[in-house]
Amino acid sequence: MNKTLAILSTAILLVTATVTEAKQTNVSPATHTAAASKVSNVPYEMVKYGDVSIQAYVQGKGPTIVIMSSLGRSVRDYDVVAQDLVKQGFRVIRPEVRGIGLSRGPMEKLHIQDYGNDVAAVIEHFKAGPAIVVGHAWGNFPTRMVATQRPDLVKGVVLAGASAGKVPEGYKGKPIGPEIREAIDNAGNEELPEAKRIEYLKRAFFAPMNDPRVWLTGWHHEAHDAQGYARNNTPVDDYFAAGKAPILDIQPEYDTVAPKPLRGVLKGALGDRVTIVEIKNAGHALVPEQPKALAEAIGKFAKQQFAKKS
């Protein structure tokens, strides 16, 4: 009996998530839309603190890069990006937000600080600080928050397809306009006709040359609603500056959520701390559109920051 229990315990500890493998199509950048490529057997650990449990995928060895996902979507969207970063010599940690995968915790009336605390707990659990923290789309808010609240855990910040949360002086309008907000919030609504959802995906997420249908699936509504509440009820100034960390602002060429008139907000406010890189042939979704270019930009910035003496 004891031997059986030991075997079962070992099996439980070696938890892995298995998904179907798909080959990435080799096409020209002008027409590229990556198939929702997945990597099989990605190991994870559960990080627990208080009444929160966070599922964190862990791959590779080396300096650590932590990736936060976009609104209502899983970090498994970043399988190809993570695999590329591992090949570059990094350890990649991807925590799921509450309500996605096995991540659990209070979901009512959350603020960005709560999500930042989750990220900090993951970094501390793996003794991974100071790390490069990457936030894609909505994920840029908790990424900047953890850099603000726990600068000791952050070596540098990467914002990918990120709304700054503010507009330039004299700009008439909100950081995200009503038509784009409608598209963001309804692209994952399975009750709508597929044609309408594709219209929303094109409007808010994908560059004109890319196929938006890869994001018809993979939406998590409870997480989406909790994340939206947190965004709407946390003052932008609580996290805007990302502490004093160096920032890489990755801007997709066709991003309508962070359109060109608003792309200089962070650089204008924070100056030389911010480096801007544009990725061609990509929209706000970015990850399924140009995963290799994204991984290259993140890896280059991470190597520069880790090479600096503290």
XYZ file of N, CA and C in Angstrom, residues 48-276:
687
model
N -0.025 28.517 -4.463
C -1.128 28.820 -3.559
C -0.705 29.847 -2.513
N -1.574 30.820 -2.309
C -1.399 31.751 -1.189
C -2.789 32.228 -0.778
N -3.034 32.268 0.532
C -4.360 32.646 1.003
C -5.426 31.758 0.381
N -6.472 32.391 -0.183
C -7.541 31.635 -0.834
C -7.401 31.634 -2.350
N -6.172 31.826 -2.828
C -5.894 31.884 -4.267
C -4.991 30.724 -4.672
N -5.330 30.086 -5.787
C -4.481 29.045 -6.381
C -4.254 29.395 -7.841
N -3.002 29.534 -8.242
C -2.667 29.930 -9.604
C -1.931 28.795 -10.307
N -2.446 28.416 -11.463
C -1.790 27.425 -12.307
C -0.724 28.128 -13.136
N 0.508 27.705 -12.984
C 1.616 28.360 -13.687
C 2.379 27.339 -14.520
N 2.382 27.533 -15.827
C 3.154 26.680 -16.732
C 4.624 27.091 -16.666
N 5.513 26.118 -16.636
C 6.944 26.390 -16.484
C 7.726 25.579 -17.508
N 8.571 26.273 -18.265
C 9.410 25.612 -19.270
C 10.809 26.210 -19.252
N 11.807 25.385 -19.528
C 13.154 25.871 -19.768
C 13.967 26.147 -18.523
N 15.217 26.533 -18.766
C 16.151 26.899 -17.714
C 16.854 28.185 -18.118
N 17.205 28.980 -17.110
C 17.894 30.230 -17.383
C 17.185 31.398 -16.735
N 17.557 32.629 -17.099
C 16.863 33.809 -16.584
C 15.371 33.725 -16.911
N 14.546 34.273 -16.035
C 13.104 34.039 -16.140
C 12.356 35.153 -16.855
N 11.444 34.724 -17.730
C 10.474 35.604 -18.373
C 9.085 35.133 -17.961
N 8.279 36.045 -17.442
C 6.907 35.742 -17.022
C 5.950 36.391 -18.017
N 4.978 35.631 -18.510
C 4.053 36.136 -19.526
C 2.630 36.150 -18.983
N 1.964 37.305 -19.125
C 0.551 37.456 -18.772
C -0.281 37.573 -20.044
N -1.425 36.904 -20.044
C -2.240 36.801 -21.254
C -3.181 37.987 -21.436
N -3.837 38.006 -22.589
C -4.785 39.064 -22.918
C -6.159 38.765 -22.320
N -7.074 39.691 -22.479
C -8.382 39.665 -21.828
C -9.176 38.398 -22.161
N -9.512 37.629 -21.116
C -10.375 36.481 -21.283
C -9.771 35.314 -22.029
N -8.454 35.284 -22.161
C -7.811 34.216 -22.924
C -6.699 33.555 -22.104
N -6.415 32.312 -22.465
C -5.438 31.507 -21.737
C -4.011 31.827 -22.163
N -3.093 31.598 -21.251
C -1.674 31.732 -21.592
C -1.214 30.631 -22.540
N -2.056 29.627 -22.780
C -1.709 28.613 -23.768
C -1.688 29.195 -25.181
N -2.250 30.378 -25.380
C -2.100 31.072 -26.665
C -0.626 31.307 -26.990
N 0.223 31.311 -25.968
C 1.628 31.693 -26.121
C 2.559 30.483 -26.173
N 2.021 29.317 -26.465
C 2.848 28.108 -26.509
C 4.035 28.248 -27.456
N 3.781 28.747 -28.653
C 4.854 28.855 -29.648
C 5.873 29.909 -29.225
N 5.388 31.034 -28.702
C 6.283 32.087 -28.219
C 7.150 31.560 -27.079
N 6.530 30.853 -26.141
C 7.277 30.308 -25.003
C 8.335 29.311 -25.458
N 7.969 28.443 -26.382
C 8.924 27.454 -26.888
C 10.127 28.136 -27.536
N 9.874 29.193 -28.288
C 10.960 29.936 -28.933
C 11.866 30.577 -27.887
N 11.273 31.155 -26.842
C 12.072 31.788 -25.791
C 12.910 30.762 -25.025
N 12.368 29.575 -24.830
C 13.136 28.501 -24.190
C 14.356 28.159 -25.034
N 14.178 28.105 -26.343
C 15.295 27.825 -27.241
C 16.352 28.925 -27.177
N 15.929 30.141 -26.819
C 16.874 31.247 -26.682
C 17.623 31.207 -25.348
N 17.242 30.295 -24.457
C 17.964 30.144 -23.202
C 17.276 30.699 -21.980
N 15.962 30.862 -22.044
C 15.217 31.414 -20.916
C 14.336 30.360 -20.257
N 14.048 30.597 -18.980
C 12.954 29.885 -18.329
C 11.707 30.750 -18.502
N 10.617 30.141 -18.941
C 9.383 30.879 -19.198
C 8.292 30.385 -18.255
N 7.710 31.310 -17.516
C 6.623 30.998 -16.589
C 5.372 31.733 -17.059
N 4.270 30.981 -17.179
C 3.021 31.581 -17.654
C 1.895 31.290 -16.662
N 1.558 32.240 -15.803
C 0.452 32.026 -14.871
C -0.899 32.293 -15.533
N -1.830 31.364 -15.355
C -3.200 31.608 -15.798
C -3.874 32.571 -14.820
N -4.700 33.465 -15.336
C -5.456 34.335 -14.433
C -6.567 33.529 -13.764
N -7.075 34.041 -12.686
C -8.180 33.388 -11.986
C -9.349 33.150 -12.955
N -9.920 31.960 -12.868
C -11.056 31.648 -13.721
C -10.693 30.961 -15.018
N -9.395 30.785 -15.289
C -8.951 30.074 -16.489
C -8.093 28.887 -16.063
N -8.293 27.754 -16.734
C -7.562 26.549 -16.372
C -7.882 26.139 -14.948
N -6.853 25.874 -14.167
C -7.037 25.462 -12.774
C -6.886 26.622 -11.795
N -6.693 27.835 -12.288
C -6.518 28.993 -11.405
C -7.849 29.367 -10.754
N -7.816 29.520 -9.451
C -9.019 29.822 -8.687
C -8.719 30.899 -7.650
N -9.779 31.603 -7.260
C -9.664 32.635 -6.248
C -10.900 33.497 -6.295
N -11.030 34.441 -5.383
C -12.161 35.361 -5.438
C -12.247 36.035 -6.806
N -13.458 36.219 -7.323
C -13.652 36.789 -8.654
C -14.481 38.070 -8.627
N -15.030 38.420 -7.484
C -15.910 39.579 -7.402
C -15.131 40.837 -7.021
N -15.408 41.908 -7.744
C -14.880 43.241 -7.429
C -13.363 43.241 -7.240
N -12.677 42.580 -8.157
C -11.218 42.582 -8.128
C -10.675 43.885 -8.691
N -9.443 44.199 -8.319
C -8.733 45.342 -8.875
C -7.426 44.841 -9.493
N -6.800 45.684 -10.262
C -5.551 45.278 -10.916
C -4.506 44.883 -9.874
N -4.585 45.491 -8.691
C -3.654 45.115 -7.621
C -3.754 43.629 -7.276
N -4.971 43.077 -7.323
C -5.157 41.659 -7.007
C -4.436 40.774 -8.018
N -4.560 41.129 -9.286
C -3.865 40.360 -10.323
C -2.349 40.545 -10.226
N -1.929 41.752 -9.863
C -0.502 41.981 -9.645
C 0.035 41.138 -8.502
N -0.773 40.992 -7.444
C -0.371 40.138 -6.319
C -0.212 38.684 -6.751
N -1.088 38.239 -7.659
C -0.981 36.862 -8.159
C 0.340 36.650 -8.893
N 0.706 37.624 -9.720
C 1.972 37.527 -10.460
C 3.153 37.516 -9.491
N 3.109 38.405 -8.506
C 4.194 38.466 -7.521
C 4.331 37.142 -6.772
N 3.195 36.536 -6.417
C 3.228 35.257 -5.701
C 3.880 34.165 -6.547
N 3.605 34.184 -7.845
C 4.201 33.193 -8.748
C 5.710 33.393 -8.843
N 6.138 34.635 -9.015
C 7.577 34.916 -9.113
C 8.291 34.485 -7.833
N 7.688 34.791 -6.687
C 8.302 34.416 -5.416
C 8.333 32.899 -5.232
N 7.272 32.229 -5.635
C 7.203 30.768 -5.500
C 8.366 30.087 -6.215
N 8.678 30.577 -7.406
C 9.750 29.973 -8.204
C 11.117 30.607 -7.938
N 11.152 31.551 -6.956
C 12.396 32.269 -6.657
C 13.000 32.816 -7.953
N 12.144 33.452 -8.743
C 12.498 33.849 -10.109
C 12.833 35.323 -10.265
N 12.756 36.099 -9.193
C 13.006 37.522 -9.342
C 14.477 37.893 -9.210
N 14.873 39.006 -9.796
C 14.035 39.850 -10.653
C 13.891 39.247 -12.053
N 12.669 39.276 -12.579
C 12.347 38.659 -13.859
C 11.918 39.713 -14.870
N 11.917 39.323 -16.130
C 11.274 40.124 -17.165
C 9.799 39.749 -17.156
N 8.917 40.720 -17.022
C 7.483 40.443 -17.018
C 6.871 40.994 -18.301
N 6.113 40.144 -18.976
C 5.519 40.477 -20.268
C 4.009 40.527 -20.119
N 3.401 41.608 -20.568
C 1.954 41.717 -20.540
C 1.414 42.011 -21.923
N 0.597 41.106 -22.441
C -0.009 41.296 -23.760
C -1.426 41.827 -23.589
N -1.746 42.916 -24.292
C -3.088 43.499 -24.262
C -3.496 43.784 -22.805
N -4.624 43.209 -22.329
C -5.035 43.447 -20.944
C -3.931 43.070 -19.967
N -3.139 42.081 -20.294
C -2.080 41.640 -19.397
C -1.056 42.700 -19.073
N -1.062 43.793 -19.843
C -0.108 44.858 -19.557
C -0.435 45.589 -18.258
N -1.702 45.536 -17.820
C -2.070 46.247 -16.592
C -1.484 45.581 -15.346
N -1.713 44.284 -15.103
C -1.066 43.660 -13.945
C 0.449 43.588 -14.062
N 0.948 43.551 -15.296
C 2.398 43.563 -15.482
C 2.987 44.869 -14.961
N 2.369 45.974 -15.342
C 2.841 47.269 -14.832
C 2.597 47.400 -13.327
N 1.518 46.775 -12.852
C 1.213 46.861 -11.425
C 2.266 46.145 -10.585
N 2.673 44.939 -10.989
C 3.667 44.219 -10.192
C 5.001 44.953 -10.218
N 5.311 45.612 -11.331
C 6.541 46.410 -11.394
C 6.460 47.612 -10.465
N 5.252 48.106 -10.253
C 5.037 49.243 -9.352
C 5.076 48.808 -7.894
N 4.357 47.722 -7.587
C 4.229 47.265 -6.201
C 5.454 46.509 -5.693
N 6.082 45.755 -6.603
C 7.204 44.901 -6.201
C 8.381 45.072 -7.164
N 9.008 46.230 -7.153
C 10.131 46.461 -8.068
C 11.293 45.494 -7.854
N 11.370 44.907 -6.657
C 12.432 43.938 -6.384
C 12.281 42.656 -7.196
N 11.087 42.419 -7.719
C 10.825 41.194 -8.478
C 10.925 41.391 -9.983
N 11.150 42.635 -10.414
C 11.058 42.950 -11.845
C 12.363 43.538 -12.370
N 12.909 42.910 -13.395
C 14.117 43.389 -14.076
C 13.771 44.316 -15.233
N 12.661 44.045 -15.886
C 12.214 44.850 -17.011
C 10.797 44.467 -17.376
N 10.127 45.347 -18.109
C 8.720 45.166 -18.465
C 8.574 45.180 -19.978
N 7.834 44.205 -20.508
C 7.501 44.182 -21.930
C 5.995 44.342 -22.060
N 5.574 45.349 -22.800
C 4.163 45.584 -23.074
C 3.926 45.300 -24.547
N 3.022 44.383 -24.858
C 2.784 43.975 -26.240
C 1.336 44.266 -26.618
N 1.144 45.103 -27.619
C -0.210 45.478 -27.996
C -0.944 46.100 -26.828
N -0.309 47.042 -26.165
C -0.803 47.554 -24.892
C -1.430 48.932 -25.027
N -2.631 49.070 -24.492
C -3.212 50.394 -24.317
C -2.555 51.041 -23.110
N -2.063 52.265 -23.284
C -1.392 52.950 -22.179
C -2.359 53.303 -21.064
N -3.653 53.419 -21.414
C -4.649 53.796 -20.417
C -4.875 55.287 -20.323
N -4.086 56.061 -21.072
C -4.224 57.513 -21.111
C -4.160 57.981 -22.557
N -4.551 59.228 -22.776
C -4.494 59.811 -24.119
C -3.594 61.044 -24.091
N -3.056 61.449 -25.249
C -2.221 62.656 -25.290
C -3.042 63.904 -24.964
N -2.377 64.911 -24.487
C -3.050 66.176 -24.189
C -3.701 66.720 -25.460
N -4.959 67.105 -25.349
C -5.683 67.648 -26.496
C -6.430 66.616 -27.315
N -6.200 65.334 -27.032
C -6.879 64.262 -27.778
C -8.316 64.150 -27.301
N -9.243 64.148 -28.227
C -10.655 64.046 -27.883
C -11.100 62.590 -28.031
N -11.334 61.962 -26.937
C -11.740 60.567 -26.956
C -11.112 59.795 -25.816
N -11.571 58.559 -25.646
C -11.055 57.689 -24.597
C -9.885 56.859 -25.125
N -9.102 56.265 -24.216
C -8.004 55.403 -24.682
C -8.485 54.288 -25.609
N -9.665 53.750 -25.320
C -10.282 52.751 -26.197
C -11.689 53.233 -26.515
N -11.961 53.523 -27.782
C -13.241 54.071 -28.196
C -14.375 53.061 -28.109
N -15.639 53.538 -28.171
C -16.800 52.655 -27.985
C -16.942 51.559 -29.039
N -16.604 51.840 -30.288
C -16.736 50.815 -31.332
C -15.724 49.688 -31.135
N -14.519 50.060 -30.740
C -13.501 49.037 -30.485
C -13.831 48.272 -29.208
N -14.324 48.982 -28.182
C -14.710 48.303 -26.948
C -15.822 47.294 -27.213
N -16.791 47.660 -28.044
C -17.866 46.734 -28.412
C -17.299 45.482 -29.076
N -16.345 45.672 -29.970
C -15.741 44.538 -30.676
C -14.944 43.651 -29.724
N -14.182 44.262 -28.826
C -13.393 43.494 -27.857
C -14.295 42.619 -26.993
N -15.381 43.214 -26.491
C -16.234 42.517 -25.532
C -17.166 41.498 -26.167
N -17.349 41.553 -27.481
C -18.286 40.641 -28.137
C -17.635 39.635 -29.077
N -16.344 39.753 -29.302
C -15.670 38.822 -30.213
C -15.771 37.380 -29.732
N -15.836 37.183 -28.425
C -15.912 35.836 -27.874
C -17.316 35.387 -27.517
N -18.319 36.158 -27.904
C -19.711 35.853 -27.560
C -20.279 34.784 -28.492
N -20.352 33.546 -28.010
C -20.809 32.432 -28.846
C -22.281 32.517 -29.210
N -23.039 33.405 -28.553
C -24.457 33.553 -28.878
C -24.668 34.363 -30.158
N -23.637 35.058 -30.593
C -23.733 35.844 -31.822
C -23.447 34.965 -33.034
N -23.965 35.342 -34.208
C -23.619 34.606 -35.429
C -22.118 34.659 -35.681
N -21.575 33.594 -36.237
C -20.139 33.536 -36.484
C -19.665 34.692 -37.353
N -20.457 35.061 -38.349
C -20.069 36.155 -39.243
C -19.899 37.460 -38.472
N -20.780 37.692 -37.481
C -20.677 38.911 -36.676
C -19.432 38.862 -35.799
N -19.142 37.706 -35.253
C -17.956 37.568 -34.418
C -16.687 37.786 -35.238
N -16.663 37.261 -36.447
C -15.507 37.475 -37.319
C -15.344 38.960 -37.624
N -16.461 39.644 -37.816
C -16.406 41.098 -38.030
C -15.761 41.794 -36.835
N -16.157 41.395 -35.627
C -15.581 41.985 -34.420
C -14.094 41.649 -34.293
N -13.733 40.410 -34.601
C -12.330 40.012 -34.532
C -11.477 40.811 -35.505
N -12.003 41.042 -36.692
C -11.278 41.853 -37.670
C -11.145 43.293 -37.194
N -12.203 43.814 -36.610
C -12.206 45.216 -36.191
C -11.213 45.475 -35.062
N -11.170 44.571 -34.093
C -10.394 44.846 -32.883
C -9.064 44.118 -32.789
N -8.921 42.973 -33.462
C -7.793 42.108 -33.124
C -6.806 41.789 -34.242
N -7.269 41.643 -35.471
C -6.400 41.076 -36.505
C -6.092 42.053 -37.628
N -4.857 41.971 -38.110
C -4.441 42.762 -39.267
C -5.214 42.296 -40.499
N -5.390 43.177 -41.491
C -6.230 42.847 -42.657
C -5.802 41.594 -43.405
N -4.508 41.301 -43.431
C -4.027 40.138 -44.197
C -4.101 38.823 -43.421
N -4.551 38.864 -42.170
C -4.529 37.669 -41.325
C -5.925 37.121 -41.054
N -6.012 35.823 -40.857
C -7.280 35.118 -40.674
C -7.701 35.153 -39.204
N -8.810 35.823 -38.879
C -9.217 35.952 -37.478
C -9.885 34.718 -36.896
N -10.186 33.731 -37.714
C -10.967 32.588 -37.240
C -10.237 31.750 -36.194
N -8.913 31.899 -36.098
C -8.171 31.144 -35.073
C -8.566 31.567 -33.663
N -9.228 32.721 -33.526
C -9.674 33.179 -32.211
C -11.189 33.083 -32.043
N -11.854 32.287 -32.845
C -13.275 32.037 -32.608
C -13.474 31.201 -31.348
N -12.459 30.455 -30.972
C -12.517 29.647 -29.752
C -11.476 30.164 -28.755
N -11.561 29.642 -27.533
C -10.543 29.970 -26.533
C -10.889 31.119 -25.612
N -12.175 31.476 -25.535
C -12.591 32.598 -24.692
C -13.139 32.100 -23.359
N -12.875 32.863 -22.295
C -13.288 32.495 -20.940
C -14.057 33.674 -20.343
N -15.374 33.521 -20.267
C -16.232 34.673 -19.998
C -16.182 35.150 -18.548
N -16.115 34.225 -17.599
C -16.042 34.648 -16.202
C -14.761 35.438 -15.949
N -13.672 34.950 -16.491
C -12.404 35.668 -16.353
C -12.478 37.025 -17.044
N -13.055 37.055 -18.241
C -13.205 38.302 -18.999
C -13.926 39.357 -18.170
N -15.043 38.961 -17.548
C -15.844 39.925 -16.791
C -15.095 40.431 -15.562
N -14.405 39.529 -14.865
C -13.645 39.940 -13.678
C -12.489 40.861 -14.055
N -11.822 40.546 -15.149
C -10.711 41.383 -15.617
C -11.217 42.755 -16.057
N -12.371 42.770 -16.724
C -12.942 44.039 -17.160
C -13.310 44.927 -15.986
N -13.884 44.328 -14.944
C -14.215 45.094 -13.745
C -12.955 45.692 -13.131
N -11.917 44.886 -13.031
C -10.662 45.363 -12.440
C -10.087 46.529 -13.230
N -10.108 46.411 -14.550
C -9.596 47.501 -15.401
C -10.395 48.779 -15.188
N -11.709 48.651 -15.125
C -12.574 49.825 -15.030
C -12.572 50.465 -13.649
N -12.144 49.731 -12.640
C -12.242 50.227 -11.271
C -10.892 50.413 -10.581
N -9.832 50.423 -11.365
C -8.499 50.704 -10.829
C -7.962 51.967 -11.483
N -7.619 52.990 -10.710
C -7.058 54.205 -11.312
C -5.794 53.898 -12.112
N -5.719 54.444 -13.312
C -4.574 54.179 -14.187
C -3.262 54.600 -13.529
N -3.305 55.677 -12.772
C -2.078 56.169 -12.146
C -1.518 55.200 -11.105
N -2.328 54.234 -10.676
C -1.833 53.242 -9.715
C -0.741 52.364 -10.315
N -0.732 52.241 -11.658
C 0.237 51.342 -12.299
C 0.883 51.926 -13.549
N 0.453 53.105 -13.977
C 0.835 53.644 -15.279
C 2.335 53.572 -15.551
N 3.154 54.020 -14.594
C 4.592 54.180 -14.826
C 5.388 52.889 -14.703
N 4.759 51.794 -14.250
C 5.484 50.524 -14.061
C 6.706 50.706 -13.172
N 6.517 51.425 -12.073
C 7.639 51.686 -11.172
C 8.718 52.470 -11.878
N 9.931 51.973 -11.823
C 11.055 52.616 -12.514
C 11.744 51.649 -13.476
N 11.043 50.588 -13.824
C 11.637 49.546 -14.668
C 11.783 50.005 -16.110
N 12.807 49.529 -16.819
C 12.892 49.760 -18.265
C 11.730 49.053 -18.958
N 11.213 49.674 -20.007
C 10.011 49.170 -20.681
C 10.268 48.997 -22.168
N 9.883 47.835 -22.696
C 9.824 47.625 -24.137
C 8.359 47.687 -24.548
N 8.023 48.643 -25.393
C 6.652 48.841 -25.867
C 6.549 48.268 -27.278
N 6.021 47.043 -27.395
C 5.891 46.376 -28.690
C 4.560 46.769 -29.312
N 4.621 47.410 -30.466
C 3.431 47.965 -31.092
C 3.129 47.261 -32.415
N 2.038 46.481 -32.477
C 1.646 45.863 -33.740
C 1.240 46.931 -34.760
N 1.653 46.742 -35.982
C 1.435 47.740 -37.033
C -0.036 48.121 -37.183
N -0.935 47.148 -37.102
C -2.354 47.389 -37.367
C -3.202 47.361 -36.094
N -2.620 47.671 -34.963
C -3.356 47.618 -33.694
C -4.393 48.736 -33.631
N -5.683 48.378 -33.630
C -6.745 49.382 -33.527
C -7.122 49.671 -32.079
N -6.720 48.800 -31.152
C -6.981 49.038 -29.736
C -6.017 50.094 -29.194
N -4.797 50.056 -29.670
C -3.805 51.092 -29.357
C -3.386 51.723 -30.685
N -4.234 52.581 -31.249
C -3.984 53.131 -32.590
C -2.821 54.115 -32.606
N -2.343 54.424 -33.784
C -1.139 55.245 -33.934
C -1.189 56.582 -33.198
N -2.322 57.310 -33.185
C -2.323 58.589 -32.457
C -2.039 58.458 -30.962
N -2.201 57.241 -30.416
C -2.016 57.039 -28.974
C -0.735 56.295 -28.622
N 0.057 55.942 -29.618
C 1.192 55.057 -29.358
C 2.399 55.754 -28.741
N 2.366 57.053 -28.650
C 3.490 57.757 -28.048
C 3.257 58.166 -26.612
N 2.133 57.732 -26.032
C 1.771 58.181 -24.688
C 2.799 57.749 -23.648
N 3.148 56.479 -23.623
C 4.113 55.999 -22.626
C 5.481 56.634 -22.817
N 5.944 56.664 -24.044
C 7.248 57.255 -24.341
C 7.266 58.730 -23.971
N 6.169 59.423 -24.277
C 6.092 60.842 -23.957
C 6.120 61.111 -22.469
N 5.518 60.217 -21.692
C 5.450 60.415 -20.246
C 6.689 59.910 -19.520
N 7.282 58.831 -20.014
C 8.356 58.162 -19.276
C 9.732 58.298 -19.917
N 9.778 58.873 -21.118
C 11.051 59.198 -21.747
C 11.906 58.004 -22.112
N 13.194 58.090 -21.777
C 14.178 57.092 -22.214
C 13.990 55.717 -21.581
N 13.137 55.620 -20.567
C 12.852 54.300 -20.001
C 12.118 53.411 -20.994
N 11.495 54.016 -22.000
C 10.647 53.272 -22.935
C 11.331 53.127 -24.288
N 11.422 51.898 -24.772
C 11.903 51.600 -26.121
C 10.731 51.063 -26.931
N 10.539 51.603 -28.125
C 9.413 51.190 -28.969
C 9.904 50.309 -30.110
